[in-house]
mmCIF file of C-alpha atoms in Angstrom:
data_model
loop_
_atom_site.group_PDB
_atom_site.id
_atom_site.type_symbol
_atom_site.label_atom_id
_atom_site.label_comp_id
_atom_site.label_asym_id
_atom_site.label_seq_id
_atom_site.Cartn_x
_atom_site.Cartn_y
_atom_site.Cartn_z
ATOM 1 C CA MET A 46 -30.963 -4.814 16.201
ATOM 2 C CA ALA A 47 -28.279 -7.497 17.825
ATOM 3 C CA ARG A 48 -27.657 -10.031 14.954
ATOM 4 C CA ASP A 49 -28.247 -12.932 17.097
ATOM 5 C CA ASN A 50 -31.738 -12.117 18.011
ATOM 6 C CA LEU A 51 -32.763 -11.342 14.116
ATOM 7 C CA ILE A 52 -34.788 -13.623 12.556
ATOM 8 C CA GLY A 53 -32.926 -15.726 10.043
ATOM 9 C CA GLY A 54 -29.912 -13.510 10.668
ATOM 10 C CA GLY A 55 -29.266 -12.945 6.862
ATOM 11 C CA LEU A 56 -26.966 -9.752 5.946
ATOM 12 C CA TRP A 57 -27.007 -8.821 9.398
ATOM 13 C CA GLU A 58 -24.964 -11.410 10.396
ATOM 14 C CA GLU A 59 -22.107 -9.862 8.370
ATOM 15 C CA TYR A 60 -21.893 -6.569 10.472
ATOM 16 C CA SER A 61 -20.336 -6.755 14.026
ATOM 17 C CA HIS A 62 -22.109 -5.965 17.190
ATOM 18 C CA GLU A 63 -20.032 -3.137 17.685
ATOM 19 C CA VAL A 64 -21.397 -1.307 13.938
ATOM 20 C CA GLN A 65 -24.772 -1.997 14.960
ATOM 21 C CA ARG A 66 -24.275 -0.835 18.635
ATOM 22 C CA ARG A 67 -23.003 2.384 16.895
ATOM 23 C CA MET A 68 -25.601 2.643 14.351
ATOM 24 C CA ASP A 69 -28.343 2.669 16.848
ATOM 25 C CA ASN A 70 -26.491 4.591 19.574
ATOM 26 C CA PRO A 71 -23.434 6.610 18.334
ATOM 27 C CA THR A 72 -21.236 7.842 20.839
ATOM 28 C CA ASN A 73 -19.483 10.667 19.320
ATOM 29 C CA MET A 74 -22.615 12.111 17.341
ATOM 30 C CA GLY A 75 -23.718 15.696 17.684
ATOM 31 C CA GLU A 76 -22.721 19.581 16.979
ATOM 32 C CA ILE A 77 -19.908 21.585 18.922
ATOM 33 C CA THR A 78 -21.059 25.085 19.182
ATOM 34 C CA GLU A 79 -18.971 28.237 19.252
ATOM 35 C CA GLU A 80 -20.186 28.497 22.931
ATOM 36 C CA GLU A 81 -18.038 25.319 23.440
ATOM 37 C CA LYS A 82 -15.396 27.092 21.636
ATOM 38 C CA GLY A 83 -13.465 28.510 24.725
ATOM 39 C CA ASN A 84 -9.496 29.119 23.314
ATOM 40 C CA ASN A 85 -9.738 26.207 20.984
ATOM 41 C CA GLU A 86 -10.378 26.830 17.235
ATOM 42 C CA LEU A 87 -13.633 25.098 15.842
ATOM 43 C CA ILE A 88 -13.236 23.388 12.577
ATOM 44 C CA ILE A 89 -16.357 22.493 10.574
ATOM 45 C CA ALA A 90 -15.935 20.184 8.064
ATOM 46 C CA ASP A 91 -18.385 18.817 5.002
ATOM 47 C CA PHE A 92 -17.850 15.776 2.842
ATOM 48 C CA GLY A 93 -20.220 13.932 0.650
ATOM 49 C CA ALA A 94 -19.899 11.163 -1.664
ATOM 50 C CA GLU A 95 -21.487 11.716 -4.873
ATOM 51 C CA SER A 96 -21.684 7.840 -5.737
ATOM 52 C CA CYS A 97 -24.167 7.032 -2.955
ATOM 53 C CA GLY A 98 -25.332 10.170 -1.494
ATOM 54 C CA ASP A 99 -23.708 9.589 1.884
ATOM 55 C CA ALA A 100 -22.527 12.904 3.685
ATOM 56 C CA VAL A 101 -21.063 13.548 6.851
ATOM 57 C CA ARG A 102 -19.989 16.801 8.779
ATOM 58 C CA LEU A 103 -16.983 16.701 10.928
ATOM 59 C CA TYR A 104 -16.700 19.286 14.062
ATOM 60 C CA TRP A 105 -13.346 19.488 15.743
ATOM 61 C CA LEU A 106 -12.193 21.632 18.429
ATOM 62 C CA ILE A 107 -8.294 22.098 18.180
ATOM 63 C CA ASP A 108 -5.900 23.528 20.735
ATOM 64 C CA PRO A 109 -3.782 26.078 18.700
ATOM 65 C CA LYS A 110 -0.916 25.680 20.988
ATOM 66 C CA SER A 111 -0.657 21.764 20.366
ATOM 67 C CA ASP A 112 -2.546 21.567 17.455
ATOM 68 C CA THR A 113 -4.336 18.883 19.607
ATOM 69 C CA ILE A 114 -7.827 17.687 18.437
ATOM 70 C CA LYS A 115 -9.521 17.978 22.113
ATOM 71 C CA THR A 116 -13.138 17.137 21.148
ATOM 72 C CA SER A 117 -14.355 15.756 17.860
ATOM 73 C CA ARG A 118 -18.168 15.194 17.012
ATOM 74 C CA PHE A 119 -19.903 14.289 13.544
ATOM 75 C CA LYS A 120 -23.180 14.671 11.720
ATOM 76 C CA SER A 121 -23.858 11.789 9.091
ATOM 77 C CA PHE A 122 -26.643 11.817 6.537
ATOM 78 C CA GLY A 123 -26.462 8.028 4.725
ATOM 79 C CA CYS A 124 -27.060 4.548 6.076
ATOM 80 C CA GLY A 125 -26.210 2.777 9.235
ATOM 81 C CA THR A 126 -22.657 1.783 8.095
ATOM 82 C CA ALA A 127 -21.982 5.663 7.302
ATOM 83 C CA ILE A 128 -23.178 6.631 10.775
ATOM 84 C CA ALA A 129 -21.155 3.783 12.774
ATOM 85 C CA SER A 130 -18.048 4.286 10.780
ATOM 86 C CA SER A 131 -18.035 8.309 10.933
ATOM 87 C CA ASP A 132 -18.868 7.737 14.927
ATOM 88 C CA MET A 133 -15.633 5.503 15.442
ATOM 89 C CA MET A 134 -13.704 7.888 12.900
ATOM 90 C CA ALA A 135 -14.605 10.702 15.189
ATOM 91 C CA GLU A 136 -13.304 9.020 18.194
ATOM 92 C CA LEU A 137 -9.966 7.974 16.574
ATOM 93 C CA CYS A 138 -9.378 11.481 16.112
ATOM 94 C CA MET A 139 -9.483 12.559 19.854
ATOM 95 C CA ASP A 140 -6.405 13.650 21.564
ATOM 96 C CA LYS A 141 -4.403 13.598 18.113
ATOM 97 C CA THR A 142 -2.606 16.153 16.544
ATOM 98 C CA VAL A 143 -3.959 17.002 13.328
ATOM 99 C CA ASP A 144 -1.117 15.539 11.238
ATOM 100 C CA GLU A 145 -1.858 12.204 13.465
ATOM 101 C CA ALA A 146 -5.168 12.464 12.396
ATOM 102 C CA LEU A 147 -4.195 12.867 8.992
ATOM 103 C CA GLU A 148 -2.612 9.327 9.418
ATOM 104 C CA ILE A 149 -6.020 7.533 9.801
ATOM 105 C CA THR A 150 -6.775 5.215 7.338
ATOM 106 C CA ASN A 151 -10.143 3.757 6.177
ATOM 107 C CA ILE A 152 -9.109 0.307 7.082
ATOM 108 C CA GLU A 153 -8.147 1.183 10.695
ATOM 109 C CA VAL A 154 -12.025 2.771 11.177
ATOM 110 C CA GLU A 155 -13.084 -0.860 9.945
ATOM 111 C CA LYS A 156 -10.944 -2.723 12.244
ATOM 112 C CA ALA A 157 -11.836 -0.646 15.283
ATOM 113 C CA LEU A 158 -15.382 -1.589 14.666
ATOM 114 C CA ARG A 159 -14.603 -5.452 14.469
ATOM 115 C CA ASP A 160 -15.869 -7.671 17.079
ATOM 116 C CA ASN A 161 -12.905 -10.129 16.295
ATOM 117 C CA PRO A 162 -9.550 -9.230 14.742
ATOM 118 C CA ASP A 163 -9.711 -11.529 12.320
ATOM 119 C CA ILE A 164 -13.562 -11.046 10.776
ATOM 120 C CA PRO A 165 -14.327 -7.856 8.934
ATOM 121 C CA ALA A 166 -16.562 -5.723 10.552
ATOM 122 C CA VAL A 167 -18.973 -5.078 7.604
ATOM 123 C CA PRO A 168 -19.395 -6.922 4.150
ATOM 124 C CA GLY A 169 -17.073 -5.859 1.664
ATOM 125 C CA GLN A 170 -19.534 -3.974 -0.485
ATOM 126 C CA LYS A 171 -20.477 -1.385 2.605
ATOM 127 C CA MET A 172 -16.581 -0.691 2.789
ATOM 128 C CA HIS A 173 -17.216 2.387 0.929
ATOM 129 C CA CYS A 174 -18.979 4.099 3.760
ATOM 130 C CA SER A 175 -15.933 4.200 5.729
ATOM 131 C CA VAL A 176 -13.998 5.927 2.662
ATOM 132 C CA MET A 177 -15.756 9.148 3.496
ATOM 133 C CA ALA A 178 -13.620 9.203 6.741
ATOM 134 C CA TYR A 179 -10.479 9.927 5.735
ATOM 135 C CA ASP A 180 -11.745 12.206 3.230
ATOM 136 C CA VAL A 181 -13.538 14.262 5.862
ATOM 137 C CA ILE A 182 -10.532 14.467 8.068
ATOM 138 C CA LYS A 183 -8.160 15.408 4.943
ATOM 139 C CA LYS A 184 -11.112 18.183 4.477
ATOM 140 C CA ALA A 185 -10.999 19.371 8.110
ATOM 141 C CA ALA A 186 -7.175 19.336 8.240
ATOM 142 C CA SER A 187 -6.797 21.273 4.811
ATOM 143 C CA MET A 188 -9.415 24.238 6.927
ATOM 144 C CA TYR A 189 -7.398 24.555 9.736
ATOM 145 C CA LYS A 190 -3.836 24.166 7.810
ATOM 146 C CA GLY A 191 -5.146 26.995 5.516
ATOM 147 C CA VAL A 192 -4.026 24.638 2.284
ATOM 148 C CA ASP A 193 -6.151 23.162 -0.667
ATOM 149 C CA MET A 194 -7.277 19.688 0.124
ATOM 150 C CA ASP A 195 -5.640 18.351 -2.542
ATOM 151 C CA SER A 196 -2.172 19.393 -1.437
ATOM 152 C CA LEU A 197 -2.469 16.797 1.351
ATOM 153 C CA GLU A 198 -2.775 13.915 -0.882
ATOM 154 C CA SER A 199 0.964 12.882 -2.162
ATOM 155 C CA GLU A 200 0.036 9.703 -3.914
ATOM 156 C CA PHE A 201 -2.370 8.884 -6.484
ATOM 157 C CA ILE A 202 -5.279 6.383 -4.798
ATOM 158 C CA ILE A 203 -6.479 3.365 -6.790
ATOM 159 C CA CYS A 204 -8.388 1.690 -3.734
ATOM 160 C CA GLU A 205 -10.110 4.267 -1.869
ATOM 161 C CA CYS A 206 -11.112 1.462 0.800
ATOM 162 C CA ALA A 207 -7.515 0.077 1.424
ATOM 163 C CA ARG A 208 -5.851 3.405 0.548
ATOM 164 C CA VAL A 209 -3.672 2.259 -1.773
ATOM 165 C CA SER A 210 -1.872 4.163 -4.496
ATOM 166 C CA GLN A 211 -1.105 3.349 -8.015
ATOM 167 C CA ASP A 212 2.802 3.693 -7.592
ATOM 168 C CA THR A 213 2.465 0.766 -4.643
ATOM 169 C CA LEU A 214 0.254 -1.212 -6.846
ATOM 170 C CA LYS A 215 2.796 -1.181 -9.584
ATOM 171 C CA GLN A 216 5.916 -1.653 -7.317
ATOM 172 C CA VAL A 217 3.891 -4.883 -6.108
ATOM 173 C CA ILE A 218 3.049 -6.536 -9.347
ATOM 174 C CA GLU A 219 6.098 -5.973 -10.796
ATOM 175 C CA LEU A 220 8.184 -7.171 -8.246
ATOM 176 C CA ASN A 221 6.375 -10.222 -7.480
ATOM 177 C CA LYS A 222 5.394 -11.205 -10.783
ATOM 178 C CA LEU A 223 1.849 -10.769 -10.164
ATOM 179 C CA SER A 224 -0.521 -12.031 -12.831
ATOM 180 C CA THR A 225 -4.288 -12.187 -11.145
ATOM 181 C CA ILE A 226 -6.521 -9.624 -9.171
ATOM 182 C CA GLU A 227 -6.549 -11.992 -6.350
ATOM 183 C CA GLN A 228 -2.962 -11.995 -6.074
ATOM 184 C CA ILE A 229 -3.276 -8.078 -5.999
ATOM 185 C CA THR A 230 -5.899 -8.163 -3.123
ATOM 186 C CA ASP A 231 -3.809 -10.947 -1.551
ATOM 187 C CA TYR A 232 -0.371 -8.764 -1.477
ATOM 188 C CA THR A 233 -2.180 -5.035 -1.089
ATOM 189 C CA LYS A 234 -6.064 -5.173 0.317
ATOM 190 C CA ALA A 235 -6.928 -3.408 -3.001
ATOM 191 C CA GLY A 236 -9.782 -4.712 -4.599
ATOM 192 C CA GLY A 237 -11.216 -6.871 -1.034
ATOM 193 C CA PHE A 238 -13.754 -4.296 -0.052
ATOM 194 C CA CYS A 239 -16.565 -2.606 -2.489
ATOM 195 C CA LYS A 240 -14.538 -4.021 -5.495
ATOM 196 C CA SER A 241 -15.329 -0.583 -7.235
ATOM 197 C CA CYS A 242 -11.649 -0.705 -8.167
ATOM 198 C CA ILE A 243 -11.253 -3.769 -9.871
ATOM 199 C CA LYS A 244 -12.960 -2.815 -13.280
ATOM 200 C CA PRO A 245 -15.832 -0.604 -14.654
ATOM 201 C CA GLY A 246 -19.252 -1.350 -13.264
ATOM 202 C CA GLY A 247 -18.795 -0.667 -10.011
ATOM 203 C CA HIS A 248 -20.092 1.637 -6.989
ATOM 204 C CA GLU A 249 -17.841 4.101 -8.129
ATOM 205 C CA VAL A 250 -16.537 5.274 -11.577
ATOM 206 C CA LYS A 251 -12.716 5.431 -11.545
ATOM 207 C CA ASP A 252 -10.186 6.811 -13.969
ATOM 208 C CA ILE A 253 -7.874 3.840 -13.516
ATOM 209 C CA TYR A 254 -8.996 0.213 -12.611
ATOM 210 C CA LEU A 255 -7.064 -2.694 -11.563
ATOM 211 C CA VAL A 256 -7.660 -4.696 -14.232
ATOM 212 C CA ASP A 257 -5.724 -1.773 -16.491
ATOM 213 C CA LEU A 258 -2.569 -1.874 -14.023
ATOM 214 C CA LEU A 259 -2.476 -5.757 -14.186
ATOM 215 C CA ALA A 260 -2.361 -5.709 -17.947
ATOM 216 C CA GLU A 261 0.283 -3.010 -17.931
ATOM 217 C CA GLY A 262 2.237 -4.756 -15.503
ATOM 218 C CA VAL A 263 1.994 -8.282 -17.158
ATOM 219 C CA GLU A 264 3.054 -6.450 -20.333
ATOM 220 C CA GLU A 265 5.831 -5.078 -18.606
ATOM 221 C CA ILE A 266 7.032 -8.357 -17.032
ATOM 222 C CA GLU A 267 6.356 -10.571 -20.208
ATOM 223 C CA ALA A 268 8.789 -7.470 -22.265
ATOM 224 C CA ALA A 269 11.335 -7.834 -19.296
ATOM 225 C CA GLU A 270 11.289 -11.693 -19.684
ATOM 226 C CA LYS A 271 12.023 -11.601 -22.826
ATOM 227 C CA THR A 272 15.047 -9.126 -22.495
ATOM 228 C CA ARG A 273 16.599 -11.170 -20.202
ATOM 229 C CA LYS A 274 16.349 -14.457 -22.405
ATOM 230 C CA ILE A 275 17.880 -12.337 -25.137
ATOM 231 C CA ILE A 276 20.754 -11.163 -23.044
ATOM 232 C CA GLU A 277 21.313 -14.295 -21.456
ATOM 233 C CA ALA A 278 21.396 -15.974 -24.743
ATOM 234 C CA LYS A 279 23.866 -13.441 -26.285
ATOM 235 C CA GLY A 280 25.943 -14.055 -23.299
ATOM 236 C CA ASN A 281 26.447 -18.123 -24.261
ATOM 237 C CA GLY A 282 29.879 -18.180 -25.734
ATOM 238 C CA ASN A 283 29.580 -14.437 -26.875
ATOM 239 C CA PHE A 284 30.178 -12.636 -23.626
ATOM 240 C CA ALA A 285 33.368 -10.775 -24.994
ATOM 241 C CA SER A 286 32.061 -9.181 -27.882
ATOM 242 C CA MET A 287 29.054 -7.540 -25.764
ATOM 243 C CA SER A 288 28.747 -4.114 -25.039
ATOM 244 C CA LEU A 289 29.497 -3.093 -21.478
ATOM 245 C CA VAL A 290 25.916 -2.232 -20.794
ATOM 246 C CA GLN A 291 24.840 -5.839 -22.490
ATOM 247 C CA LYS A 292 27.399 -7.729 -19.901
ATOM 248 C CA ILE A 293 26.149 -5.440 -16.894
ATOM 249 C CA LYS A 294 22.596 -6.489 -18.030
ATOM 250 C CA SER A 295 23.572 -9.934 -18.824
ATOM 251 C CA VAL A 296 25.228 -10.416 -15.260
ATOM 252 C CA GLU A 297 22.507 -8.595 -13.364
ATOM 253 C CA SER A 298 19.937 -11.341 -15.127
ATOM 254 C CA ILE A 299 21.991 -14.235 -13.707
ATOM 255 C CA LEU A 300 22.283 -12.590 -10.462
ATOM 256 C CA GLU A 301 18.730 -12.081 -9.905
ATOM 257 C CA GLU A 302 17.234 -15.379 -11.006
ATOM 258 C CA TYR A 303 19.848 -17.857 -9.896
ATOM 259 C CA ILE A 304 21.707 -16.124 -6.912
ATOM 260 C CA ARG A 305 19.597 -13.572 -5.228
ATOM 261 C CA PRO A 306 16.671 -15.765 -4.301
ATOM 262 C CA THR A 307 19.015 -18.014 -2.085
ATOM 263 C CA LEU A 308 20.789 -14.914 -0.352
ATOM 264 C CA LYS A 309 17.504 -13.390 0.231
ATOM 265 C CA ALA A 310 15.875 -16.441 1.757
ATOM 266 C CA ASP A 311 18.748 -16.130 4.808
ATOM 267 C CA GLY A 312 18.360 -12.254 4.913
ATOM 268 C CA GLY A 313 21.186 -11.616 2.284
ATOM 269 C CA ASP A 314 21.686 -9.549 -0.977
ATOM 270 C CA VAL A 315 24.458 -8.950 -3.299
ATOM 271 C CA GLU A 316 24.834 -5.701 -5.614
ATOM 272 C CA LEU A 317 26.397 -5.572 -8.820
ATOM 273 C CA ILE A 318 29.168 -2.595 -8.746
ATOM 274 C CA ASP A 319 30.817 -3.020 -12.130
ATOM 275 C CA VAL A 320 32.240 -5.527 -14.935
ATOM 276 C CA LYS A 321 35.550 -5.183 -16.100
ATOM 277 C CA GLU A 322 37.979 -6.460 -18.303
ATOM 278 C CA ASP A 323 41.131 -7.878 -17.051
ATOM 279 C CA THR A 324 43.921 -9.361 -19.215
ATOM 280 C CA ASP A 325 43.272 -12.919 -18.386
ATOM 281 C CA ALA A 326 39.463 -12.909 -17.205
ATOM 282 C CA PHE A 327 36.443 -10.894 -16.659
ATOM 283 C CA GLU A 328 36.187 -8.955 -13.203
ATOM 284 C CA VAL A 329 32.788 -8.859 -11.854
ATOM 285 C CA LEU A 330 32.675 -6.464 -8.711
ATOM 286 C CA ILE A 331 29.766 -7.004 -6.155
ATOM 287 C CA LYS A 332 28.996 -5.746 -3.145
ATOM 288 C CA TYR A 333 27.278 -8.024 -0.315
ATOM 289 C CA GLN A 334 24.147 -7.170 1.519
ATOM 290 C CA GLY A 335 22.287 -7.327 4.717
ATOM 291 C CA GLU A 336 23.196 -10.612 6.488
ATOM 292 C CA CYS A 337 25.709 -11.684 3.592
ATOM 293 C CA MET A 338 28.285 -9.168 4.825
ATOM 294 C CA SER A 339 29.040 -10.600 8.013
ATOM 295 C CA CYS A 340 28.554 -14.131 6.964
ATOM 296 C CA SER A 341 31.734 -16.218 7.485
ATOM 297 C CA MET A 342 31.295 -17.690 4.018
ATOM 298 C CA ASN A 343 30.766 -14.734 2.005
ATOM 299 C CA THR A 344 34.483 -15.322 0.711
ATOM 300 C CA THR A 345 34.442 -18.777 0.263
ATOM 301 C CA THR A 346 31.843 -20.865 -0.416
ATOM 302 C CA THR A 347 29.152 -18.340 -1.709
ATOM 303 C CA LEU A 348 31.821 -16.218 -3.553
ATOM 304 C CA ALA A 349 32.851 -19.329 -5.346
ATOM 305 C CA GLY A 350 29.085 -20.194 -6.057
ATOM 306 C CA ILE A 351 28.568 -16.685 -7.635
ATOM 307 C CA GLN A 352 31.635 -17.096 -9.725
ATOM 308 C CA ASP A 353 30.901 -20.715 -10.844
ATOM 309 C CA MET A 354 27.421 -19.822 -12.071
ATOM 310 C CA LEU A 355 28.445 -16.797 -13.770
ATOM 311 C CA THR A 356 31.095 -18.996 -15.535
ATOM 312 C CA PHE A 357 29.001 -21.449 -16.350
ATOM 313 C CA LYS A 358 25.983 -19.439 -17.477
ATOM 314 C CA LEU A 359 28.344 -16.733 -19.655
ATOM 315 C CA LYS A 360 30.362 -19.400 -20.954
ATOM 316 C CA ALA A 361 33.476 -16.820 -20.000
ATOM 317 C CA ASN A 362 36.231 -16.822 -17.809
ATOM 318 C CA ILE A 363 34.725 -14.817 -14.650
ATOM 319 C CA ARG A 364 36.605 -13.601 -11.592
ATOM 320 C CA VAL A 365 34.279 -12.352 -8.832
ATOM 321 C CA ILE A 366 35.538 -9.660 -6.681
ATOM 322 C CA VAL A 367 33.974 -8.561 -3.293
ATOM 323 C CA THR A 368 34.476 -4.607 -2.546
#
């Protein structure tokens, strides 16, 4: 079934040789019987994907003294990609502790099936076939630990293929001010495989899609930007009349837009500690972070630059003090 021998190539060209080899001749397929158990604990876990009808049964022989998986085998009821993915999943579990096996991700399975580190082993629309790898591992681990399967998942996963959580996506969208699905995929890999998580109508039905998180994130970014501009506008010639909270937000917005990008480019940062009113000036207390802490210019050139920018933007007499 090698790709090079197929007439016209076609879809087969999108599958690695390793995937095709394991489709035809899986290394770890089979059962583990009670007779093989010995002093080890035998775990048999089943998991099925309702969306496509594929199912996998995972067998583990675990040394109870060390929680190490001594033998790992599988049976798969599904397409060739599901067989190849399950075969690699079972192999990756071998000689790991149960907790270490829980850290195996779908992407790790897919990458292990690649011929070339930079070329995906399967077409994106078939990535969902490896999703069962993580789920059946979680099922087996929950059986061994005697806990509910859901208790082993601490995050709400949006993209099952890449194992990207809702919290991670929200943070990435907000911190990097993302505005397109393509940007989300570039930053997190979410939506780059079977694409079911992007919007309704894909391979699997989701409660929340990337388009929902993106719309939410863009709305929050736009609202924050409006707030920042209002705060900064209030500071122009009117800093003295602002409340302490407004003063702090105004200073913070200027640091974020005009100061931090330069400092972060050199591995540093600055934290706003407080804003105080003195007899002849407003004292802005800051603390340097990262490389700025040891920089020889943190009390001279850099400090003067921060003070000048705040004075110019806020139209007020500002004295910056390093704590």
